[in-house]
Amino acid sequence: MKTICLYFEMHQIIHLRRYRFFDIGTDHYYYDDYENERTVTDIAERSYMPALNTLLEMIKENGKAFKVAFSLSGVGIEQLEMHAPQVLEKLQELNETGCVEFLAEPYSHGLSSLINEETFAADVKKQMQKMKEYFGQTPKVLRNSSLIYSDDIGLQASQLGFKGMLTEGAKHVLGWKSPHYVYNCAIAPNLKLLLRDINLSDDISLRFNNSEWEGYPLFADTYIDQIARLPEEEQVINIFMELSALGIAQPLSSNILEFLRALPICAKQKGITFSTPTEICMKMKSVGALDVPDTLSWVDEERDVSCWLGNPMQREAFNKLYSVADRVRIANDSRINQDWDYLQASNNFRFMTTKPSNVGLDRGIYTSPFDAFTNYMNVIGDFITRVNGLYPEEIDNDELESLLTTIRNQGEEIENKEKEIIRLQAKIEKLEEIHGPVEAKQAEKPKKAPAKKPAAKKTPAKKVEVKEDEKK
């Protein structure tokens, strides 16, 4: 029986403000608050809320037959908390239906998986804590930023304990193979891979409202018929996209939500179900390993990482940022950590691309890739100065880690002793409630008379014998 895995990504770009060279060292705030608030409220109104309301209605209309998955970047959640909390409330309402799965992804929506394993692991774990906090779910499936994947990244995911991972069904990787099967990582067989069907996903997210497309207009029954006609043994159809495709890339006036609402009804008529990524990983066996020695993603025709690291400017900025990755992780300063999350976000490097693309790229405040590079490098210059200023630069990372570990251990020891003192004080108070104050009890006891010392025994006087001649 065929099953559809429907997944939506939710991430929000953090816009940097115009940061001049002369701001370095004097101004440590890097963000355009007005633009961030404007874009978040706009996307919430035009896309997120209408789309989430529709998905909730679909679950109510179809019961447990319709299921959907989401992943949210941590920096995106922070923006929603400040400017559109109603989106998070709606996601929590969806979560309560039991038909929604939330996946893990890097908190920063960054590229750390390409350069620093420790940073990548910390980034993912931080986002998982956020999923637990908001939705009570511990993610079992990982979705890396923009579906970035390679054999080495798959190994990292497996070592982090994930059962599965999402990635792109790229032709140069699959060759003659179909994306409609479950595969496994070539060097970590326990990690299952779910591959995005590029055509079926892009029909909705990129082409739906394109009147020049040969498939226009696309109807739900036609779409489901394409799936039903696939060979019987091809049972997993993964449709992955950004949630903003519903309302932003494809405007609501295109009837995109009406199309979406009809999918479960048409699927039911063809005997096609809906499943979450974890359900597929648990129920279906892998048909074999998928070799991915080079990194792939879901971006551009090349399906690689060249849109972020394809030119010298991007690589210089990328290497400069991650040159302090270990020091940031070791120092663990809250203000530095927040800026670190925002500056890692992949869109900072995307703005610097010089590649032509068939998908429109909004560079925001920047007039050119060089403009984006210059502004970002000014920010990075100030940020790295602050990182190095936390502790003397002459202390290397190993020495710093050892020093901070000692300090943390001492802090934990003090904290444990304080807890023990509180526990003992509570125990004393409880005993006093039962037996009364100790001092009072001692006062009530009758005082014993001091014990008399035994009288000293009288030693009988010895008779002195007087010699006869002494008497005379």
CSV table of C-alpha atoms in Angstrom, one decimal:
chain,number,residue,atom,x,y,z
A,1,MET,CA,0.0,0.0,0.0
A,2,LYS,CA,1.4,3.4,-1.0
A,3,THR,CA,1.8,6.1,1.7
A,4,ILE,CA,2.5,9.8,1.4
A,5,CYS,CA,4.9,11.5,3.8
A,6,LEU,CA,4.0,15.2,3.9
A,7,TYR,CA,6.6,17.4,5.6
A,8,PHE,CA,6.9,21.2,6.0
A,9,GLU,CA,10.0,23.3,7.0
A,10,MET,CA,9.5,26.5,9.1
A,11,HIS,CA,12.5,28.8,9.3
A,12,GLN,CA,12.7,32.6,9.6
A,13,ILE,CA,15.5,34.7,8.2
A,14,ILE,CA,17.2,37.0,10.8
A,15,HIS,CA,18.0,40.2,8.9
A,16,LEU,CA,21.2,42.0,9.7
A,17,ARG,CA,21.2,45.8,9.8
A,18,ARG,CA,23.6,48.0,7.8
A,19,TYR,CA,26.8,47.6,9.9
A,20,ARG,CA,29.7,49.9,9.0
A,21,PHE,CA,33.4,49.4,9.5
A,22,PHE,CA,33.5,52.2,12.1
A,23,ASP,CA,30.8,50.3,14.2
A,24,ILE,CA,33.3,47.6,14.9
A,25,GLY,CA,34.2,47.7,18.6
A,26,THR,CA,31.6,50.3,19.5
A,27,ASP,CA,28.2,48.8,18.7
A,28,HIS,CA,27.5,45.1,19.3
A,29,TYR,CA,23.9,45.0,18.1
A,30,TYR,CA,23.7,43.6,14.5
A,31,TYR,CA,20.0,43.2,13.7
A,32,ASP,CA,17.3,45.1,11.8
A,33,ASP,CA,14.4,44.7,14.3
A,34,TYR,CA,11.9,46.6,12.1
A,35,GLU,CA,12.5,44.3,9.1
A,36,ASN,CA,12.5,41.2,11.2
A,37,GLU,CA,9.2,42.1,12.8
A,38,ARG,CA,7.7,43.1,9.4
A,39,THR,CA,8.7,39.9,7.6
A,40,VAL,CA,7.5,37.6,10.5
A,41,THR,CA,4.1,39.2,10.8
A,42,ASP,CA,3.7,39.2,7.1
A,43,ILE,CA,4.5,35.6,6.6
A,44,ALA,CA,2.4,34.6,9.6
A,45,GLU,CA,-0.6,36.5,8.2
A,46,ARG,CA,-0.3,35.5,4.5
A,47,SER,CA,1.0,31.9,4.9
A,48,TYR,CA,1.5,30.3,8.3
A,49,MET,CA,-1.9,30.9,10.0
A,50,PRO,CA,-4.0,30.1,6.9
A,51,ALA,CA,-2.0,27.0,6.1
A,52,LEU,CA,-1.9,25.7,9.7
A,53,ASN,CA,-5.7,26.3,10.1
A,54,THR,CA,-6.3,24.3,6.9
A,55,LEU,CA,-4.0,21.4,8.1
A,56,LEU,CA,-5.9,21.3,11.4
A,57,GLU,CA,-9.2,21.2,9.6
A,58,MET,CA,-7.9,18.4,7.4
A,59,ILE,CA,-6.9,16.3,10.5
A,60,LYS,CA,-10.4,16.9,12.0
A,61,GLU,CA,-12.1,16.0,8.8
A,62,ASN,CA,-10.1,12.8,8.1
A,63,GLY,CA,-9.3,11.6,11.6
A,64,LYS,CA,-6.1,9.6,12.0
A,65,ALA,CA,-6.0,9.0,8.2
A,66,PHE,CA,-4.2,12.3,7.6
A,67,LYS,CA,-0.8,13.0,9.2
A,68,VAL,CA,1.9,15.6,8.7
A,69,ALA,CA,5.4,16.5,9.9
A,70,PHE,CA,7.1,19.8,10.6
A,71,SER,CA,10.5,21.0,11.6
A,72,LEU,CA,11.2,24.4,13.1
A,73,SER,CA,14.6,26.1,13.4
A,74,GLY,CA,15.3,27.5,16.9
A,75,VAL,CA,16.0,31.0,15.5
A,76,GLY,CA,12.7,30.9,13.7
A,77,ILE,CA,10.9,30.0,16.9
A,78,GLU,CA,12.5,32.9,18.7
A,79,GLN,CA,11.2,35.3,16.0
A,80,LEU,CA,7.7,33.7,16.3
A,81,GLU,CA,7.8,34.1,20.1
A,82,MET,CA,8.4,37.8,19.8
A,83,HIS,CA,6.3,38.7,16.8
A,84,ALA,CA,3.7,36.0,16.1
A,85,PRO,CA,3.1,33.8,19.1
A,86,GLN,CA,-0.3,32.7,17.6
A,87,VAL,CA,1.6,30.5,15.2
A,88,LEU,CA,3.2,28.5,18.0
A,89,GLU,CA,-0.1,28.2,19.7
A,90,LYS,CA,-1.6,26.8,16.5
A,91,LEU,CA,1.2,24.3,16.2
A,92,GLN,CA,0.6,23.2,19.8
A,93,GLU,CA,-3.1,22.7,18.9
A,94,LEU,CA,-2.0,20.6,15.9
A,95,ASN,CA,0.3,18.6,18.2
A,96,GLU,CA,-2.6,17.7,20.5
A,97,THR,CA,-4.3,15.8,17.7
A,98,GLY,CA,-1.6,13.1,17.8
A,99,CYS,CA,-1.3,13.3,14.0
A,100,VAL,CA,1.7,15.6,13.8
A,101,GLU,CA,5.4,14.8,14.2
A,102,PHE,CA,8.1,17.4,14.9
A,103,LEU,CA,11.6,16.6,13.5
A,104,ALA,CA,15.1,17.7,14.7
A,105,GLU,CA,17.2,20.2,12.8
A,106,PRO,CA,20.0,22.6,13.6
A,107,TYR,CA,18.8,25.3,15.9
A,108,SER,CA,20.6,28.0,13.9
A,109,HIS,CA,19.6,26.6,10.5
A,110,GLY,CA,23.3,26.8,9.8
A,111,LEU,CA,26.0,24.8,8.0
A,112,SER,CA,28.0,23.5,10.9
A,113,SER,CA,27.6,19.9,9.7
A,114,LEU,CA,30.0,20.7,6.9
A,115,ILE,CA,32.9,21.8,9.2
A,116,ASN,CA,32.5,21.1,12.9
A,117,GLU,CA,31.0,18.0,14.4
A,118,GLU,CA,30.8,19.3,18.0
A,119,THR,CA,29.1,22.5,16.9
A,120,PHE,CA,26.6,20.5,14.8
A,121,ALA,CA,25.8,18.1,17.6
A,122,ALA,CA,25.2,21.0,20.1
A,123,ASP,CA,23.1,22.9,17.5
A,124,VAL,CA,20.8,19.9,17.0
A,125,LYS,CA,20.5,19.0,20.7
A,126,LYS,CA,19.6,22.6,21.5
A,127,GLN,CA,16.7,22.5,18.9
A,128,MET,CA,15.5,19.2,20.3
A,129,GLN,CA,15.2,20.7,23.8
A,130,LYS,CA,13.0,23.4,22.2
A,131,MET,CA,10.8,20.7,20.6
A,132,LYS,CA,10.5,19.0,24.0
A,133,GLU,CA,9.6,22.3,25.7
A,134,TYR,CA,6.9,23.3,23.2
A,135,PHE,CA,5.4,20.0,22.0
A,136,GLY,CA,6.6,17.3,24.5
A,137,GLN,CA,8.2,15.3,21.6
A,138,THR,CA,11.7,14.0,21.5
A,139,PRO,CA,12.5,13.9,17.7
A,140,LYS,CA,13.7,10.6,16.3
A,141,VAL,CA,14.2,11.8,12.7
A,142,LEU,CA,16.7,14.5,11.7
A,143,ARG,CA,16.3,17.0,8.9
A,144,ASN,CA,19.5,19.0,8.3
A,145,SER,CA,19.4,22.6,7.0
A,146,SER,CA,18.1,22.5,3.4
A,147,LEU,CA,18.2,18.7,3.5
A,148,ILE,CA,22.1,18.8,3.4
A,149,TYR,CA,23.4,15.3,3.6
A,150,SER,CA,26.5,13.1,2.9
A,151,ASP,CA,27.7,9.8,4.2
A,152,ASP,CA,29.7,11.5,6.9
A,153,ILE,CA,26.8,13.6,8.1
A,154,GLY,CA,24.6,10.4,8.1
A,155,LEU,CA,27.2,8.8,10.4
A,156,GLN,CA,27.0,11.9,12.8
A,157,ALA,CA,23.2,11.6,12.8
A,158,SER,CA,23.4,7.9,13.7
A,159,GLN,CA,25.8,8.6,16.5
A,160,LEU,CA,23.4,11.2,17.9
A,161,GLY,CA,20.8,8.4,18.1
A,162,PHE,CA,18.5,9.2,15.2
A,163,LYS,CA,16.5,6.4,13.5
A,164,GLY,CA,16.2,8.3,10.2
A,165,MET,CA,17.1,11.3,8.2
A,166,LEU,CA,15.5,13.3,5.3
A,167,THR,CA,17.4,14.3,2.2
A,168,GLU,CA,17.0,15.0,-1.5
A,169,GLY,CA,16.2,12.4,-4.1
A,170,ALA,CA,18.8,13.9,-6.4
A,171,LYS,CA,19.3,12.2,-9.8
A,172,HIS,CA,23.1,12.4,-9.7
A,173,VAL,CA,23.0,10.3,-6.5
A,174,LEU,CA,20.1,7.9,-7.3
A,175,GLY,CA,21.0,7.2,-10.9
A,176,TRP,CA,18.6,4.5,-12.0
A,177,LYS,CA,17.1,4.1,-8.5
A,178,SER,CA,13.7,5.5,-7.4
A,179,PRO,CA,13.2,7.9,-4.5
A,180,HIS,CA,10.1,5.9,-3.5
A,181,TYR,CA,11.9,3.4,-1.3
A,182,VAL,CA,13.5,3.5,2.1
A,183,TYR,CA,17.3,3.4,1.9
A,184,ASN,CA,20.1,3.5,4.6
A,185,CYS,CA,23.3,5.4,5.1
A,186,ALA,CA,26.2,3.7,3.5
A,187,ILE,CA,28.5,3.9,6.6
A,188,ALA,CA,25.8,3.8,9.3
A,189,PRO,CA,23.3,1.0,8.2
A,190,ASN,CA,21.0,1.7,11.2
A,191,LEU,CA,20.2,5.2,9.9
A,192,LYS,CA,17.3,5.1,7.4
A,193,LEU,CA,17.0,7.7,4.6
A,194,LEU,CA,13.7,9.2,3.3
A,195,LEU,CA,14.3,10.8,-0.1
A,196,ARG,CA,12.3,13.8,-1.4
A,197,ASP,CA,10.4,13.3,-4.6
A,198,ILE,CA,11.6,16.4,-6.5
A,199,ASN,CA,8.9,16.6,-9.2
A,200,LEU,CA,5.9,15.9,-7.0
A,201,SER,CA,7.2,18.4,-4.3
A,202,ASP,CA,8.1,21.2,-6.8
A,203,ASP,CA,4.7,20.7,-8.6
A,204,ILE,CA,3.1,22.2,-5.5
A,205,SER,CA,5.8,24.5,-4.1
A,206,LEU,CA,7.2,26.0,-7.3
A,207,ARG,CA,4.9,25.4,-10.3
A,208,PHE,CA,1.4,25.3,-9.0
A,209,ASN,CA,0.5,28.9,-10.0
A,210,ASN,CA,2.6,29.0,-13.1
A,211,SER,CA,0.1,29.4,-16.0
A,212,GLU,CA,2.9,28.6,-18.5
A,213,TRP,CA,3.6,25.2,-16.9
A,214,GLU,CA,2.4,22.3,-19.0
A,215,GLY,CA,0.7,20.8,-15.9
A,216,TYR,CA,-1.3,23.9,-15.1
A,217,PRO,CA,-3.9,23.9,-13.7
A,218,LEU,CA,-3.1,21.1,-11.2
A,219,PHE,CA,-6.0,19.4,-9.5
A,220,ALA,CA,-5.9,17.1,-6.5
A,221,ASP,CA,-7.3,14.1,-8.3
A,222,THR,CA,-4.8,14.4,-11.1
A,223,TYR,CA,-2.0,14.7,-8.6
A,224,ILE,CA,-3.1,11.6,-6.7
A,225,ASP,CA,-3.5,9.7,-9.9
A,226,GLN,CA,0.2,10.3,-10.7
A,227,ILE,CA,1.1,8.7,-7.4
A,228,ALA,CA,-1.4,5.8,-7.8
A,229,ARG,CA,0.1,5.0,-11.3
A,230,LEU,CA,3.6,4.5,-9.9
A,231,PRO,CA,4.8,0.8,-9.8
A,232,GLU,CA,3.2,-1.2,-7.1
A,233,GLU,CA,6.5,-1.8,-5.3
A,234,GLU,CA,7.2,1.9,-5.0
A,235,GLN,CA,5.4,2.6,-1.8
A,236,VAL,CA,6.9,5.7,-0.1
A,237,ILE,CA,6.2,9.1,-1.7
A,238,ASN,CA,8.0,11.9,0.2
A,239,ILE,CA,6.6,15.4,-0.4
A,240,PHE,CA,8.8,17.9,1.3
A,241,MET,CA,8.7,21.7,1.1
A,242,GLU,CA,8.7,25.0,3.0
A,243,LEU,CA,5.4,25.9,4.7
A,244,SER,CA,5.8,29.4,3.2
A,245,ALA,CA,5.1,27.8,-0.2
A,246,LEU,CA,1.5,27.8,0.8
A,247,GLY,CA,0.6,31.5,0.7
A,248,ILE,CA,3.9,33.2,-0.3
A,249,ALA,CA,5.5,31.2,-3.2
A,250,GLN,CA,2.0,30.2,-4.2
A,251,PRO,CA,-0.5,32.9,-3.3
A,252,LEU,CA,-3.7,32.0,-1.6
A,253,SER,CA,-5.6,33.3,-4.6
A,254,SER,CA,-4.3,30.4,-6.6
A,255,ASN,CA,-6.5,28.1,-4.5
A,256,ILE,CA,-3.5,26.3,-3.2
A,257,LEU,CA,-5.2,25.5,0.2
A,258,GLU,CA,-8.3,24.1,-1.5
A,259,PHE,CA,-6.0,21.8,-3.5
A,260,LEU,CA,-4.3,20.7,-0.3
A,261,ARG,CA,-7.5,20.1,1.5
A,262,ALA,CA,-8.7,17.7,-1.3
A,263,LEU,CA,-5.6,15.5,-1.2
A,264,PRO,CA,-6.6,13.2,1.7
A,265,ILE,CA,-10.1,12.6,0.1
A,266,CYS,CA,-8.6,11.7,-3.3
A,267,ALA,CA,-5.9,9.6,-1.7
A,268,LYS,CA,-8.4,7.6,0.3
A,269,GLN,CA,-10.3,6.8,-2.9
A,270,LYS,CA,-7.1,5.3,-4.3
A,271,GLY,CA,-6.2,3.4,-1.2
A,272,ILE,CA,-3.2,5.7,-0.4
A,273,THR,CA,-2.5,6.6,3.2
A,274,PHE,CA,-0.5,9.3,5.0
A,275,SER,CA,2.4,8.5,7.4
A,276,THR,CA,4.9,10.4,9.5
A,277,PRO,CA,8.7,10.0,9.0
A,278,THR,CA,9.1,7.9,12.2
A,279,GLU,CA,6.3,5.6,11.2
A,280,ILE,CA,7.9,4.9,7.9
A,281,CYS,CA,11.3,4.3,9.5
A,282,MET,CA,9.8,1.9,12.1
A,283,LYS,CA,7.5,0.0,9.7
A,284,MET,CA,9.5,-0.3,6.4
A,285,LYS,CA,12.8,-2.0,5.8
A,286,SER,CA,15.6,-0.5,3.8
A,287,VAL,CA,16.1,-1.8,0.3
A,288,GLY,CA,19.9,-1.0,0.4
A,289,ALA,CA,22.6,1.5,1.1
A,290,LEU,CA,22.7,4.9,-0.6
A,291,ASP,CA,26.3,6.1,-1.4
A,292,VAL,CA,26.6,9.9,-1.0
A,293,PRO,CA,30.3,10.7,-0.8
A,294,ASP,CA,29.7,14.3,-1.8
A,295,THR,CA,27.3,16.7,0.0
A,296,LEU,CA,23.9,17.3,-1.5
A,297,SER,CA,21.0,19.5,-0.7
A,298,TRP,CA,17.6,20.5,-2.1
A,299,VAL,CA,18.8,23.9,-3.5
A,300,ASP,CA,19.3,24.9,-7.1
A,301,GLU,CA,19.7,22.5,-10.1
A,302,GLU,CA,23.1,21.2,-8.8
A,303,ARG,CA,21.5,20.0,-5.6
A,304,ASP,CA,24.8,20.7,-3.7
A,305,VAL,CA,26.2,23.4,-1.3
A,306,SER,CA,27.5,25.7,-4.0
A,307,CYS,CA,24.8,28.3,-3.3
A,308,TRP,CA,26.4,28.9,0.1
A,309,LEU,CA,30.1,28.1,-0.5
A,310,GLY,CA,30.5,28.4,-4.3
A,311,ASN,CA,32.7,31.5,-4.4
A,312,PRO,CA,35.8,32.8,-2.6
A,313,MET,CA,33.8,35.4,-0.7
A,314,GLN,CA,31.4,32.9,0.8
A,315,ARG,CA,34.2,30.5,1.7
A,316,GLU,CA,36.2,33.2,3.4
A,317,ALA,CA,33.2,34.4,5.5
A,318,PHE,CA,32.4,30.8,6.3
A,319,ASN,CA,35.9,29.9,7.5
A,320,LYS,CA,36.2,33.1,9.4
A,321,LEU,CA,33.0,32.5,11.3
A,322,TYR,CA,33.9,28.9,12.2
A,323,SER,CA,37.5,29.8,13.2
A,324,VAL,CA,36.1,30.6,16.6
A,325,ALA,CA,33.5,27.8,16.8
A,326,ASP,CA,35.4,25.8,19.5
A,327,ARG,CA,36.0,28.9,21.6
A,328,VAL,CA,32.4,29.9,21.4
A,329,ARG,CA,31.3,26.4,22.5
A,330,ILE,CA,33.9,26.2,25.3
A,331,ALA,CA,33.1,29.7,26.7
A,332,ASN,CA,29.3,29.2,26.6
A,333,ASP,CA,28.4,32.8,27.1
A,334,SER,CA,24.7,33.5,26.7
A,335,ARG,CA,25.0,36.8,24.8
A,336,ILE,CA,27.7,35.4,22.5
A,337,ASN,CA,25.6,32.2,22.0
A,338,GLN,CA,22.6,34.1,20.7
A,339,ASP,CA,24.6,36.0,18.2
A,340,TRP,CA,26.4,32.8,17.2
A,341,ASP,CA,23.0,31.2,16.4
A,342,TYR,CA,21.9,34.1,14.2
A,343,LEU,CA,25.2,34.6,12.4
A,344,GLN,CA,25.4,30.8,11.5
A,345,ALA,CA,22.1,30.9,9.6
A,346,SER,CA,22.6,29.8,6.0
A,347,ASN,CA,20.9,32.8,4.5
A,348,ASN,CA,23.9,35.0,5.5
A,349,PHE,CA,26.0,33.1,3.0
A,350,ARG,CA,23.2,32.7,0.4
A,351,PHE,CA,23.0,36.5,0.1
A,352,MET,CA,26.6,36.4,-1.2
A,353,THR,CA,26.0,33.9,-4.0
A,354,THR,CA,27.0,34.8,-7.6
A,355,LYS,CA,25.2,31.8,-9.1
A,356,PRO,CA,22.3,32.3,-11.5
A,357,SER,CA,19.2,30.7,-10.2
A,358,ASN,CA,15.8,29.8,-11.6
A,359,VAL,CA,14.3,30.7,-8.2
A,360,GLY,CA,14.2,34.4,-7.3
A,361,LEU,CA,16.6,35.5,-4.6
A,362,ASP,CA,15.7,38.5,-2.4
A,363,ARG,CA,18.9,39.9,-1.1
A,364,GLY,CA,17.1,42.2,1.4
A,365,ILE,CA,19.2,45.3,2.2
A,366,TYR,CA,22.1,44.3,-0.1
A,367,THR,CA,22.6,45.6,-3.6
A,368,SER,CA,25.1,42.9,-4.6
A,369,PRO,CA,26.9,39.8,-3.4
A,370,PHE,CA,29.9,41.9,-2.5
A,371,ASP,CA,27.7,44.3,-0.5
A,372,ALA,CA,26.4,41.3,1.5
A,373,PHE,CA,30.0,40.0,2.0
A,374,THR,CA,31.3,43.4,3.2
A,375,ASN,CA,28.5,43.9,5.7
A,376,TYR,CA,28.7,40.4,7.1
A,377,MET,CA,32.5,40.6,7.5
A,378,ASN,CA,32.1,43.8,9.4
A,379,VAL,CA,29.7,42.1,11.8
A,380,ILE,CA,32.0,39.0,12.0
A,381,GLY,CA,35.0,41.3,12.8
A,382,ASP,CA,33.2,42.7,15.8
A,383,PHE,CA,31.8,39.3,16.9
A,384,ILE,CA,35.3,37.6,16.9
A,385,THR,CA,36.8,40.5,18.8
A,386,ARG,CA,34.1,40.0,21.5
A,387,VAL,CA,34.7,36.2,21.6
A,388,ASN,CA,38.5,36.7,22.0
A,389,GLY,CA,37.8,39.4,24.6
A,390,LEU,CA,36.0,37.0,26.9
A,391,TYR,CA,39.3,35.3,27.9
A,392,PRO,CA,43.0,36.2,27.1
A,393,GLU,CA,43.9,35.2,23.5
A,394,GLU,CA,47.1,33.7,24.7
A,395,ILE,CA,45.2,30.9,26.4
A,396,ASP,CA,44.6,28.2,23.8
A,397,ASN,CA,41.4,26.3,23.4
A,398,ASP,CA,42.6,23.2,25.3
A,399,GLU,CA,43.9,25.2,28.2
A,400,LEU,CA,40.7,27.3,28.3
A,401,GLU,CA,38.5,24.2,28.2
A,402,SER,CA,40.4,22.6,31.1
A,403,LEU,CA,40.2,25.8,33.1
A,404,LEU,CA,36.4,26.3,32.5
A,405,THR,CA,35.8,22.6,33.2
A,406,THR,CA,37.5,23.0,36.6
A,407,ILE,CA,35.4,26.1,37.4
A,408,ARG,CA,32.2,24.3,36.4
A,409,ASN,CA,33.1,21.3,38.5
A,410,GLN,CA,33.8,23.5,41.5
A,411,GLY,CA,30.5,25.3,40.9
A,412,GLU,CA,28.6,22.0,40.8
A,413,GLU,CA,30.4,20.8,44.0
A,414,ILE,CA,29.3,24.0,45.8
A,415,GLU,CA,25.8,23.6,44.5
A,416,ASN,CA,25.6,20.0,45.7
A,417,LYS,CA,26.8,21.0,49.1
A,418,GLU,CA,24.2,23.8,49.3
A,419,LYS,CA,21.5,21.3,48.4
A,420,GLU,CA,22.8,19.0,51.1
A,421,ILE,CA,22.7,21.8,53.7
A,422,ILE,CA,19.1,22.6,52.7
A,423,ARG,CA,18.1,18.9,52.9
A,424,LEU,CA,19.6,18.6,56.4
A,425,GLN,CA,17.9,21.8,57.6
A,426,ALA,CA,14.6,20.5,56.3
A,427,LYS,CA,15.2,17.3,58.2
A,428,ILE,CA,16.0,19.1,61.4
A,429,GLU,CA,12.8,21.2,61.1
A,430,LYS,CA,10.8,18.1,60.6
A,431,LEU,CA,12.2,16.5,63.7
A,432,GLU,CA,11.5,19.6,65.7
A,433,GLU,CA,7.9,19.5,64.5
A,434,ILE,CA,7.6,16.0,65.8
A,435,HIS,CA,9.7,16.1,69.0
A,436,GLY,CA,9.9,19.8,69.7
A,437,PRO,CA,13.0,21.9,69.8
A,438,VAL,CA,16.0,20.1,70.9
A,439,GLU,CA,16.9,22.7,73.5
A,440,ALA,CA,13.5,22.5,75.1
A,441,LYS,CA,13.7,18.7,75.4
A,442,GLN,CA,17.0,19.0,77.0
A,443,ALA,CA,15.6,21.6,79.5
A,444,GLU,CA,12.7,19.3,80.5
A,445,LYS,CA,14.9,16.4,81.5
A,446,PRO,CA,15.5,16.3,85.4
A,447,LYS,CA,19.0,17.2,86.3
A,448,LYS,CA,20.8,14.3,88.0
A,449,ALA,CA,22.6,15.0,91.3
A,450,PRO,CA,26.3,14.7,90.8
A,451,ALA,CA,27.5,11.4,92.0
A,452,LYS,CA,29.2,11.3,95.4
A,453,LYS,CA,32.7,10.3,95.6
A,454,PRO,CA,33.3,7.3,97.8
A,455,ALA,CA,34.7,8.1,101.2
A,456,ALA,CA,38.4,7.4,101.5
A,457,LYS,CA,39.1,4.3,103.5
A,458,LYS,CA,40.9,4.9,106.8
A,459,THR,CA,44.1,3.1,107.0
A,460,PRO,CA,44.6,1.6,110.4
A,461,ALA,CA,47.6,2.9,112.3
A,462,LYS,CA,50.5,0.6,112.4
A,463,LYS,CA,51.6,-0.4,115.8
A,464,VAL,CA,55.1,0.8,116.4
A,465,GLU,CA,57.2,-1.6,118.4
A,466,VAL,CA,59.5,0.0,120.8
A,467,LYS,CA,62.6,-1.9,121.6
A,468,GLU,CA,63.4,-2.6,125.2
A,469,ASP,CA,66.6,-0.7,125.2
A,470,GLU,CA,64.9,2.4,123.8
A,471,LYS,CA,62.5,2.4,126.7
A,472,LYS,CA,65.3,2.7,129.1
